[in-house]
């Protein structure tokens, strides 16, 4: 008899999605395959011939792990790939990486997001003549502004980050350009006293109460005074003298008086309380 040495077939060293069933041996008799990928088998010799040990590889496609698409405060280090081999991460948030396939398998592209907490920008707490449009948020996404001065907005966090509440104040520009800006929306003019602009365009004066100003300069200002139920005119040069529109009377306001306010009416030559 001819001695036949076992010899592996072309499937030896090959890459397969499933266990190979053909081309296991060029000569000799193939054993049953063992393993679930990689697989191994023998090609037994005949008539005293030697056996050959053979094997084949499982094709593994790269697949992203559970960190793919996730939100993180720092670069993820685990669960990068559910199959395949993870590359180094690139980026500083978001991050990207590949899961390389094995034995001819395809690669998968993966990424994860940086959690960004919203944070107010330098406009927060500032004083402006008109609604601020820049520097609203140092991080996150700015909402539309609400209000007509003061203004408020949110800086929305991204990828699960927290939101920040921000606001800015209306500067007494133009009409109130000479006012000293205090805290809490309060301003002060040496000739007019203390008033609050938080409900602009209305102001709340420490003695006069609610007033609605009309004008662009303290050289000439009209106020609607709901307590007096009339408009009155004054200026930085004329105050505390005021002109009341409802009866055409010049009045002298006794500074500091409040609840009631006292005015001297030059038409009647009498003091009157309001």
PDB file of C-alpha atoms in Angstrom:
ATOM      1  CA  UNK A   1       0.000   0.000   0.000  1.00  0.00           C
ATOM      2  CA  UNK A   2       0.988   3.546  -0.614  1.00  0.00           C
ATOM      3  CA  UNK A   3       1.815   5.502   2.470  1.00  0.00           C
ATOM      4  CA  UNK A   4      -0.188   8.761   2.344  1.00  0.00           C
ATOM      5  CA  UNK A   5       0.732  11.604   4.624  1.00  0.00           C
ATOM      6  CA  UNK A   6      -2.164  13.824   5.683  1.00  0.00           C
ATOM      7  CA  UNK A   7      -1.985  17.352   4.240  1.00  0.00           C
ATOM      8  CA  UNK A   8      -4.191  20.342   4.978  1.00  0.00           C
ATOM      9  CA  UNK A   9      -6.434  21.675   2.247  1.00  0.00           C
ATOM     10  CA  UNK A  10      -6.924  25.258   1.098  1.00  0.00           C
ATOM     11  CA  UNK A  11      -9.289  25.985   3.986  1.00  0.00           C
ATOM     12  CA  UNK A  12      -6.322  25.769   6.360  1.00  0.00           C
ATOM     13  CA  UNK A  13      -5.446  29.281   7.561  1.00  0.00           C
ATOM     14  CA  UNK A  14      -8.503  30.730   5.840  1.00  0.00           C
ATOM     15  CA  UNK A  15     -11.032  33.203   7.196  1.00  0.00           C
ATOM     16  CA  UNK A  16     -14.693  32.193   7.323  1.00  0.00           C
ATOM     17  CA  UNK A  17     -18.017  33.430   8.646  1.00  0.00           C
ATOM     18  CA  UNK A  18     -19.013  29.833   9.442  1.00  0.00           C
ATOM     19  CA  UNK A  19     -17.147  26.586   9.921  1.00  0.00           C
ATOM     20  CA  UNK A  20     -15.584  25.451   6.641  1.00  0.00           C
ATOM     21  CA  UNK A  21     -16.951  22.195   5.207  1.00  0.00           C
ATOM     22  CA  UNK A  22     -14.871  21.776   2.079  1.00  0.00           C
ATOM     23  CA  UNK A  23     -11.201  21.818   1.137  1.00  0.00           C
ATOM     24  CA  UNK A  24     -10.242  20.617   4.580  1.00  0.00           C
ATOM     25  CA  UNK A  25      -7.551  18.194   3.413  1.00  0.00           C
ATOM     26  CA  UNK A  26      -5.509  17.835   0.227  1.00  0.00           C
ATOM     27  CA  UNK A  27      -4.695  14.316   1.280  1.00  0.00           C
ATOM     28  CA  UNK A  28      -5.661  12.079   4.130  1.00  0.00           C
ATOM     29  CA  UNK A  29      -8.926  11.958   5.975  1.00  0.00           C
ATOM     30  CA  UNK A  30     -10.404  15.014   7.759  1.00  0.00           C
ATOM     31  CA  UNK A  31     -11.485  14.676  11.359  1.00  0.00           C
ATOM     32  CA  UNK A  32     -14.512  16.450  12.789  1.00  0.00           C
ATOM     33  CA  UNK A  33     -13.947  20.191  13.398  1.00  0.00           C
ATOM     34  CA  UNK A  34     -13.551  21.398  16.956  1.00  0.00           C
ATOM     35  CA  UNK A  35     -14.164  24.914  18.267  1.00  0.00           C
ATOM     36  CA  UNK A  36     -16.643  27.611  17.347  1.00  0.00           C
ATOM     37  CA  UNK A  37     -14.178  29.836  15.536  1.00  0.00           C
ATOM     38  CA  UNK A  38     -11.336  29.455  15.190  1.00  0.00           C
ATOM     39  CA  UNK A  39     -11.811  25.841  14.178  1.00  0.00           C
ATOM     40  CA  UNK A  40      -9.264  23.025  14.150  1.00  0.00           C
ATOM     41  CA  UNK A  41      -9.122  19.570  12.587  1.00  0.00           C
ATOM     42  CA  UNK A  42      -6.657  16.882  11.569  1.00  0.00           C
ATOM     43  CA  UNK A  43      -5.937  15.334   8.230  1.00  0.00           C
ATOM     44  CA  UNK A  44      -5.071  11.746   9.151  1.00  0.00           C
ATOM     45  CA  UNK A  45      -2.446   9.946   7.084  1.00  0.00           C
ATOM     46  CA  UNK A  46      -3.160   6.582   5.536  1.00  0.00           C
ATOM     47  CA  UNK A  47      -1.179   3.333   5.649  1.00  0.00           C
ATOM     48  CA  UNK A  48       1.089   4.678   8.356  1.00  0.00           C
ATOM     49  CA  UNK A  49       1.361   8.214   6.941  1.00  0.00           C
ATOM     50  CA  UNK A  50       1.644  11.197   9.256  1.00  0.00           C
ATOM     51  CA  UNK A  51      -1.288  13.395  10.288  1.00  0.00           C
ATOM     52  CA  UNK A  52      -1.469  17.130   9.640  1.00  0.00           C
ATOM     53  CA  UNK A  53      -2.957  19.656  12.089  1.00  0.00           C
ATOM     54  CA  UNK A  54      -5.093  22.301  10.389  1.00  0.00           C
ATOM     55  CA  UNK A  55      -7.137  25.343  11.446  1.00  0.00           C
ATOM     56  CA  UNK A  56      -9.290  28.182  10.103  1.00  0.00           C
ATOM     57  CA  UNK A  57     -10.239  31.580  11.528  1.00  0.00           C
ATOM     58  CA  UNK A  58     -13.590  33.171  12.254  1.00  0.00           C
ATOM     59  CA  UNK A  59     -14.200  36.454  10.454  1.00  0.00           C
ATOM     60  CA  UNK A  60     -15.090  39.005  13.165  1.00  0.00           C
ATOM     61  CA  UNK A  61     -16.673  42.307  12.140  1.00  0.00           C
ATOM     62  CA  UNK A  62     -15.897  45.194  14.435  1.00  0.00           C
ATOM     63  CA  UNK A  63     -18.916  46.417  16.412  1.00  0.00           C
ATOM     64  CA  UNK A  64     -19.261  49.412  18.713  1.00  0.00           C
ATOM     65  CA  UNK A  65     -19.803  48.819  22.406  1.00  0.00           C
ATOM     66  CA  UNK A  66     -22.318  50.429  24.715  1.00  0.00           C
ATOM     67  CA  UNK A  67     -20.187  53.568  25.052  1.00  0.00           C
ATOM     68  CA  UNK A  68     -21.011  54.423  21.443  1.00  0.00           C
ATOM     69  CA  UNK A  69     -23.425  57.347  21.377  1.00  0.00           C
ATOM     70  CA  UNK A  70     -23.148  57.807  25.144  1.00  0.00           C
ATOM     71  CA  UNK A  71     -22.671  61.029  27.100  1.00  0.00           C
ATOM     72  CA  UNK A  72     -19.631  61.350  29.352  1.00  0.00           C
ATOM     73  CA  UNK A  73     -17.812  63.900  31.488  1.00  0.00           C
ATOM     74  CA  UNK A  74     -14.487  62.440  30.382  1.00  0.00           C
ATOM     75  CA  UNK A  75     -13.264  60.128  27.656  1.00  0.00           C
ATOM     76  CA  UNK A  76     -14.783  56.647  27.984  1.00  0.00           C
ATOM     77  CA  UNK A  77     -12.303  53.860  28.662  1.00  0.00           C
ATOM     78  CA  UNK A  78     -14.560  50.805  28.777  1.00  0.00           C
ATOM     79  CA  UNK A  79     -17.261  49.241  26.595  1.00  0.00           C
ATOM     80  CA  UNK A  80     -15.718  50.734  23.482  1.00  0.00           C
ATOM     81  CA  UNK A  81     -16.256  47.652  21.300  1.00  0.00           C
ATOM     82  CA  UNK A  82     -18.558  44.688  21.610  1.00  0.00           C
ATOM     83  CA  UNK A  83     -16.400  42.933  19.014  1.00  0.00           C
ATOM     84  CA  UNK A  84     -13.158  43.729  17.283  1.00  0.00           C
ATOM     85  CA  UNK A  85     -10.255  45.753  18.597  1.00  0.00           C
ATOM     86  CA  UNK A  86     -10.622  49.369  19.743  1.00  0.00           C
ATOM     87  CA  UNK A  87      -8.297  52.018  18.366  1.00  0.00           C
ATOM     88  CA  UNK A  88      -7.044  54.932  20.426  1.00  0.00           C
ATOM     89  CA  UNK A  89      -9.654  57.652  21.007  1.00  0.00           C
ATOM     90  CA  UNK A  90      -9.346  60.912  19.097  1.00  0.00           C
ATOM     91  CA  UNK A  91     -10.765  64.292  20.052  1.00  0.00           C
ATOM     92  CA  UNK A  92     -11.354  66.022  23.356  1.00  0.00           C
ATOM     93  CA  UNK A  93     -15.123  65.615  23.397  1.00  0.00           C
ATOM     94  CA  UNK A  94     -16.805  64.429  21.346  1.00  0.00           C
ATOM     95  CA  UNK A  95     -14.517  61.421  20.998  1.00  0.00           C
ATOM     96  CA  UNK A  96     -14.248  58.970  18.135  1.00  0.00           C
ATOM     97  CA  UNK A  97     -12.632  55.554  17.689  1.00  0.00           C
ATOM     98  CA  UNK A  98     -12.768  52.496  15.468  1.00  0.00           C
ATOM     99  CA  UNK A  99     -13.495  48.895  16.299  1.00  0.00           C
ATOM    100  CA  UNK A 100     -11.239  47.034  13.879  1.00  0.00           C
ATOM    101  CA  UNK A 101     -12.496  43.778  12.453  1.00  0.00           C
ATOM    102  CA  UNK A 102     -10.443  40.585  12.722  1.00  0.00           C
ATOM    103  CA  UNK A 103      -9.522  38.070  10.083  1.00  0.00           C
ATOM    104  CA  UNK A 104     -10.809  40.270   7.276  1.00  0.00           C
ATOM    105  CA  UNK A 105     -13.856  41.568   9.146  1.00  0.00           C
ATOM    106  CA  UNK A 106     -15.110  45.106   8.616  1.00  0.00           C
ATOM    107  CA  UNK A 107     -14.329  47.997  10.961  1.00  0.00           C
ATOM    108  CA  UNK A 108     -16.977  50.026  12.818  1.00  0.00           C
ATOM    109  CA  UNK A 109     -16.777  53.787  13.456  1.00  0.00           C
ATOM    110  CA  UNK A 110     -17.876  54.795  16.965  1.00  0.00           C
ATOM    111  CA  UNK A 111     -18.206  58.022  18.939  1.00  0.00           C
ATOM    112  CA  UNK A 112     -19.272  59.417  22.306  1.00  0.00           C
ATOM    113  CA  UNK A 113     -20.382  62.874  23.411  1.00  0.00           C
ATOM    114  CA  UNK A 114     -19.018  65.250  26.000  1.00  0.00           C
ATOM    115  CA  UNK A 115     -21.526  66.289  28.673  1.00  0.00           C
ATOM    116  CA  UNK A 116     -21.618  70.104  28.587  1.00  0.00           C
ATOM    117  CA  UNK A 117     -23.216  72.015  31.457  1.00  0.00           C
ATOM    118  CA  UNK A 118     -24.741  75.324  30.449  1.00  0.00           C
ATOM    119  CA  UNK A 119     -22.907  78.357  31.868  1.00  0.00           C
ATOM    120  CA  UNK A 120     -23.747  82.050  31.613  1.00  0.00           C
ATOM    121  CA  UNK A 121     -21.467  84.251  29.538  1.00  0.00           C
ATOM    122  CA  UNK A 122     -20.026  87.632  30.413  1.00  0.00           C
ATOM    123  CA  UNK A 123     -23.301  89.385  29.534  1.00  0.00           C
ATOM    124  CA  UNK A 124     -24.904  87.810  32.605  1.00  0.00           C
ATOM    125  CA  UNK A 125     -25.442  90.481  35.236  1.00  0.00           C
ATOM    126  CA  UNK A 126     -24.359  93.231  32.846  1.00  0.00           C
ATOM    127  CA  UNK A 127     -26.057  96.528  32.082  1.00  0.00           C
ATOM    128  CA  UNK A 128     -27.075  97.265  28.487  1.00  0.00           C
ATOM    129  CA  UNK A 129     -28.894  99.932  26.522  1.00  0.00           C
ATOM    130  CA  UNK A 130     -30.512  97.215  24.409  1.00  0.00           C
ATOM    131  CA  UNK A 131     -30.891  93.464  24.624  1.00  0.00           C
ATOM    132  CA  UNK A 132     -27.463  91.772  24.587  1.00  0.00           C
ATOM    133  CA  UNK A 133     -26.806  89.569  21.574  1.00  0.00           C
ATOM    134  CA  UNK A 134     -23.316  88.282  22.305  1.00  0.00           C
ATOM    135  CA  UNK A 135     -21.546  86.580  25.210  1.00  0.00           C
ATOM    136  CA  UNK A 136     -24.820  85.123  26.439  1.00  0.00           C
ATOM    137  CA  UNK A 137     -23.318  81.722  27.274  1.00  0.00           C
ATOM    138  CA  UNK A 138     -19.775  80.578  27.912  1.00  0.00           C
ATOM    139  CA  UNK A 139     -21.016  77.012  27.344  1.00  0.00           C
ATOM    140  CA  UNK A 140     -24.271  75.468  26.248  1.00  0.00           C
ATOM    141  CA  UNK A 141     -26.879  76.903  23.915  1.00  0.00           C
ATOM    142  CA  UNK A 142     -28.595  80.237  24.554  1.00  0.00           C
ATOM    143  CA  UNK A 143     -32.381  80.423  24.496  1.00  0.00           C
ATOM    144  CA  UNK A 144     -34.263  83.420  23.142  1.00  0.00           C
ATOM    145  CA  UNK A 145     -34.222  86.410  25.477  1.00  0.00           C
ATOM    146  CA  UNK A 146     -37.392  87.293  27.354  1.00  0.00           C
ATOM    147  CA  UNK A 147     -38.313  90.685  28.749  1.00  0.00           C
ATOM    148  CA  UNK A 148     -37.690  94.209  27.553  1.00  0.00           C
ATOM    149  CA  UNK A 149     -35.061  95.081  30.134  1.00  0.00           C
ATOM    150  CA  UNK A 150     -34.146  93.420  32.335  1.00  0.00           C
ATOM    151  CA  UNK A 151     -33.728  90.407  30.065  1.00  0.00           C
ATOM    152  CA  UNK A 152     -33.466  86.751  30.997  1.00  0.00           C
ATOM    153  CA  UNK A 153     -32.363  83.648  29.124  1.00  0.00           C
ATOM    154  CA  UNK A 154     -31.144  80.110  29.708  1.00  0.00           C
ATOM    155  CA  UNK A 155     -27.934  78.428  28.661  1.00  0.00           C
ATOM    156  CA  UNK A 156     -29.077  74.896  27.899  1.00  0.00           C
ATOM    157  CA  UNK A 157     -26.695  72.083  28.704  1.00  0.00           C
ATOM    158  CA  UNK A 158     -25.818  69.610  26.001  1.00  0.00           C
ATOM    159  CA  UNK A 159     -25.781  65.820  26.046  1.00  0.00           C
ATOM    160  CA  UNK A 160     -27.485  65.656  29.438  1.00  0.00           C
ATOM    161  CA  UNK A 161     -25.738  68.674  30.959  1.00  0.00           C
ATOM    162  CA  UNK A 162     -27.498  71.052  33.346  1.00  0.00           C
ATOM    163  CA  UNK A 163     -29.021  74.407  32.341  1.00  0.00           C
ATOM    164  CA  UNK A 164     -28.010  77.833  33.674  1.00  0.00           C
ATOM    165  CA  UNK A 165     -30.344  80.804  34.231  1.00  0.00           C
ATOM    166  CA  UNK A 166     -28.924  84.174  33.192  1.00  0.00           C
ATOM    167  CA  UNK A 167     -30.070  87.796  33.103  1.00  0.00           C
ATOM    168  CA  UNK A 168     -28.951  91.293  32.172  1.00  0.00           C
ATOM    169  CA  UNK A 169     -30.183  94.729  33.180  1.00  0.00           C
ATOM    170  CA  UNK A 170     -31.329  97.702  31.167  1.00  0.00           C
ATOM    171  CA  UNK A 171     -28.782 100.485  31.493  1.00  0.00           C
ATOM    172  CA  UNK A 172     -30.248 103.912  32.027  1.00  0.00           C
ATOM    173  CA  UNK A 173     -28.739 104.947  28.727  1.00  0.00           C
ATOM    174  CA  UNK A 174     -29.876 108.044  26.846  1.00  0.00           C
ATOM    175  CA  UNK A 175     -32.503 109.337  29.251  1.00  0.00           C
ATOM    176  CA  UNK A 176     -30.703 107.993  32.323  1.00  0.00           C
ATOM    177  CA  UNK A 177     -27.150 108.103  30.989  1.00  0.00           C
ATOM    178  CA  UNK A 178     -25.893 110.155  33.935  1.00  0.00           C
ATOM    179  CA  UNK A 179     -27.425 107.884  36.561  1.00  0.00           C
ATOM    180  CA  UNK A 180     -25.272 105.988  38.984  1.00  0.00           C
ATOM    181  CA  UNK A 181     -26.057 102.289  38.606  1.00  0.00           C
ATOM    182  CA  UNK A 182     -26.623 100.580  41.954  1.00  0.00           C
ATOM    183  CA  UNK A 183     -27.569  96.984  42.707  1.00  0.00           C
ATOM    184  CA  UNK A 184     -30.917  95.283  42.172  1.00  0.00           C
ATOM    185  CA  UNK A 185     -31.959  97.566  39.318  1.00  0.00           C
ATOM    186  CA  UNK A 186     -31.720 100.720  41.426  1.00  0.00           C
ATOM    187  CA  UNK A 187     -30.186 103.918  40.015  1.00  0.00           C
ATOM    188  CA  UNK A 188     -29.532 107.329  41.481  1.00  0.00           C
ATOM    189  CA  UNK A 189     -29.424 110.836  40.065  1.00  0.00           C
ATOM    190  CA  UNK A 190     -28.288 113.678  42.245  1.00  0.00           C
ATOM    191  CA  UNK A 191     -31.192 115.888  41.146  1.00  0.00           C
ATOM    192  CA  UNK A 192     -33.886 113.189  40.941  1.00  0.00           C
ATOM    193  CA  UNK A 193     -33.055 110.699  43.679  1.00  0.00           C
ATOM    194  CA  UNK A 194     -33.414 106.908  43.727  1.00  0.00           C
ATOM    195  CA  UNK A 195     -35.453 104.946  41.195  1.00  0.00           C
ATOM    196  CA  UNK A 196     -35.672 101.344  40.034  1.00  0.00           C
ATOM    197  CA  UNK A 197     -35.649 100.340  36.355  1.00  0.00           C
ATOM    198  CA  UNK A 198     -36.382  96.617  36.736  1.00  0.00           C
ATOM    199  CA  UNK A 199     -39.857  97.090  35.249  1.00  0.00           C
ATOM    200  CA  UNK A 200     -38.638  99.234  32.351  1.00  0.00           C
ATOM    201  CA  UNK A 201     -40.026 101.170  30.592  1.00  0.00           C
ATOM    202  CA  UNK A 202     -41.801 101.963  33.857  1.00  0.00           C
ATOM    203  CA  UNK A 203     -39.649 103.187  36.724  1.00  0.00           C
ATOM    204  CA  UNK A 204     -40.385 103.081  40.419  1.00  0.00           C
ATOM    205  CA  UNK A 205     -39.270 106.274  42.158  1.00  0.00           C
ATOM    206  CA  UNK A 206     -38.556 106.208  45.866  1.00  0.00           C
ATOM    207  CA  UNK A 207     -40.918 109.158  46.535  1.00  0.00           C
ATOM    208  CA  UNK A 208     -43.077 109.509  43.428  1.00  0.00           C
ATOM    209  CA  UNK A 209     -43.884 105.810  43.036  1.00  0.00           C
ATOM    210  CA  UNK A 210     -44.622 104.446  39.573  1.00  0.00           C
ATOM    211  CA  UNK A 211     -43.787 106.735  36.654  1.00  0.00           C
ATOM    212  CA  UNK A 212     -43.695 106.191  32.899  1.00  0.00           C
ATOM    213  CA  UNK A 213     -41.013 108.419  31.339  1.00  0.00           C
ATOM    214  CA  UNK A 214     -41.026 109.873  27.838  1.00  0.00           C
ATOM    215  CA  UNK A 215     -37.872 111.463  26.481  1.00  0.00           C
ATOM    216  CA  UNK A 216     -34.320 110.861  25.430  1.00  0.00           C
ATOM    217  CA  UNK A 217     -32.529 113.372  27.611  1.00  0.00           C
ATOM    218  CA  UNK A 218     -32.838 114.790  31.102  1.00  0.00           C
ATOM    219  CA  UNK A 219     -32.998 118.207  29.413  1.00  0.00           C
ATOM    220  CA  UNK A 220     -36.687 117.504  28.831  1.00  0.00           C
ATOM    221  CA  UNK A 221     -38.716 114.663  30.339  1.00  0.00           C
ATOM    222  CA  UNK A 222     -42.429 113.933  30.439  1.00  0.00           C
ATOM    223  CA  UNK A 223     -43.722 111.490  33.033  1.00  0.00           C
ATOM    224  CA  UNK A 224     -47.086 109.818  33.193  1.00  0.00           C
ATOM    225  CA  UNK A 225     -47.960 109.712  36.886  1.00  0.00           C
ATOM    226  CA  UNK A 226     -50.832 107.263  37.616  1.00  0.00           C
ATOM    227  CA  UNK A 227     -51.136 108.524  41.202  1.00  0.00           C
ATOM    228  CA  UNK A 228     -51.651 112.057  39.904  1.00  0.00           C
ATOM    229  CA  UNK A 229     -53.573 110.769  36.871  1.00  0.00           C
ATOM    230  CA  UNK A 230     -51.742 113.245  34.708  1.00  0.00           C
ATOM    231  CA  UNK A 231     -48.594 113.858  32.723  1.00  0.00           C
ATOM    232  CA  UNK A 232     -46.039 116.250  34.118  1.00  0.00           C
ATOM    233  CA  UNK A 233     -42.923 117.763  32.637  1.00  0.00           C
ATOM    234  CA  UNK A 234     -39.583 118.610  34.207  1.00  0.00           C
ATOM    235  CA  UNK A 235     -35.868 118.613  33.462  1.00  0.00           C
ATOM    236  CA  UNK A 236     -32.594 118.265  35.319  1.00  0.00           C
ATOM    237  CA  UNK A 237     -32.353 122.056  35.388  1.00  0.00           C
ATOM    238  CA  UNK A 238     -35.964 122.688  36.511  1.00  0.00           C
ATOM    239  CA  UNK A 239     -36.717 119.913  38.967  1.00  0.00           C
ATOM    240  CA  UNK A 240     -38.278 120.040  41.605  1.00  0.00           C
ATOM    241  CA  UNK A 241     -40.397 122.459  39.556  1.00  0.00           C
ATOM    242  CA  UNK A 242     -42.790 120.479  37.371  1.00  0.00           C
ATOM    243  CA  UNK A 243     -45.455 121.395  34.848  1.00  0.00           C
ATOM    244  CA  UNK A 244     -48.739 119.460  35.164  1.00  0.00           C
ATOM    245  CA  UNK A 245     -50.447 118.932  31.827  1.00  0.00           C
ATOM    246  CA  UNK A 246     -53.973 118.193  33.114  1.00  0.00           C
ATOM    247  CA  UNK A 247     -54.552 121.778  34.354  1.00  0.00           C
ATOM    248  CA  UNK A 248     -51.542 123.657  32.954  1.00  0.00           C
ATOM    249  CA  UNK A 249     -50.255 124.414  36.465  1.00  0.00           C
ATOM    250  CA  UNK A 250     -46.668 124.869  37.536  1.00  0.00           C
ATOM    251  CA  UNK A 251     -45.934 123.003  40.739  1.00  0.00           C
ATOM    252  CA  UNK A 252     -43.090 122.937  43.189  1.00  0.00           C
ATOM    253  CA  UNK A 253     -42.471 119.477  44.628  1.00  0.00           C
ATOM    254  CA  UNK A 254     -41.373 119.410  48.245  1.00  0.00           C
ATOM    255  CA  UNK A 255     -38.436 117.074  47.932  1.00  0.00           C
ATOM    256  CA  UNK A 256     -38.492 114.050  50.195  1.00  0.00           C
ATOM    257  CA  UNK A 257     -42.245 114.117  50.711  1.00  0.00           C
ATOM    258  CA  UNK A 258     -44.015 110.862  49.999  1.00  0.00           C
ATOM    259  CA  UNK A 259     -47.397 109.336  50.731  1.00  0.00           C
ATOM    260  CA  UNK A 260     -48.560 111.999  50.445  1.00  0.00           C
ATOM    261  CA  UNK A 261     -46.356 114.090  48.197  1.00  0.00           C
ATOM    262  CA  UNK A 262     -46.646 117.811  48.675  1.00  0.00           C
ATOM    263  CA  UNK A 263     -46.723 120.277  45.793  1.00  0.00           C
ATOM    264  CA  UNK A 264     -46.998 124.050  45.831  1.00  0.00           C
ATOM    265  CA  UNK A 265     -49.412 125.112  43.102  1.00  0.00           C
ATOM    266  CA  UNK A 266     -48.422 128.469  41.631  1.00  0.00           C
ATOM    267  CA  UNK A 267     -51.845 128.843  40.016  1.00  0.00           C
ATOM    268  CA  UNK A 268     -53.708 128.657  43.312  1.00  0.00           C
ATOM    269  CA  UNK A 269     -50.828 129.777  45.529  1.00  0.00           C
ATOM    270  CA  UNK A 270     -51.583 126.839  47.803  1.00  0.00           C
ATOM    271  CA  UNK A 271     -49.947 123.620  48.887  1.00  0.00           C
ATOM    272  CA  UNK A 272     -51.688 120.479  47.789  1.00  0.00           C
ATOM    273  CA  UNK A 273     -51.158 116.867  48.725  1.00  0.00           C
ATOM    274  CA  UNK A 274     -51.148 114.037  46.259  1.00  0.00           C
TER     275      UNK A 274
END
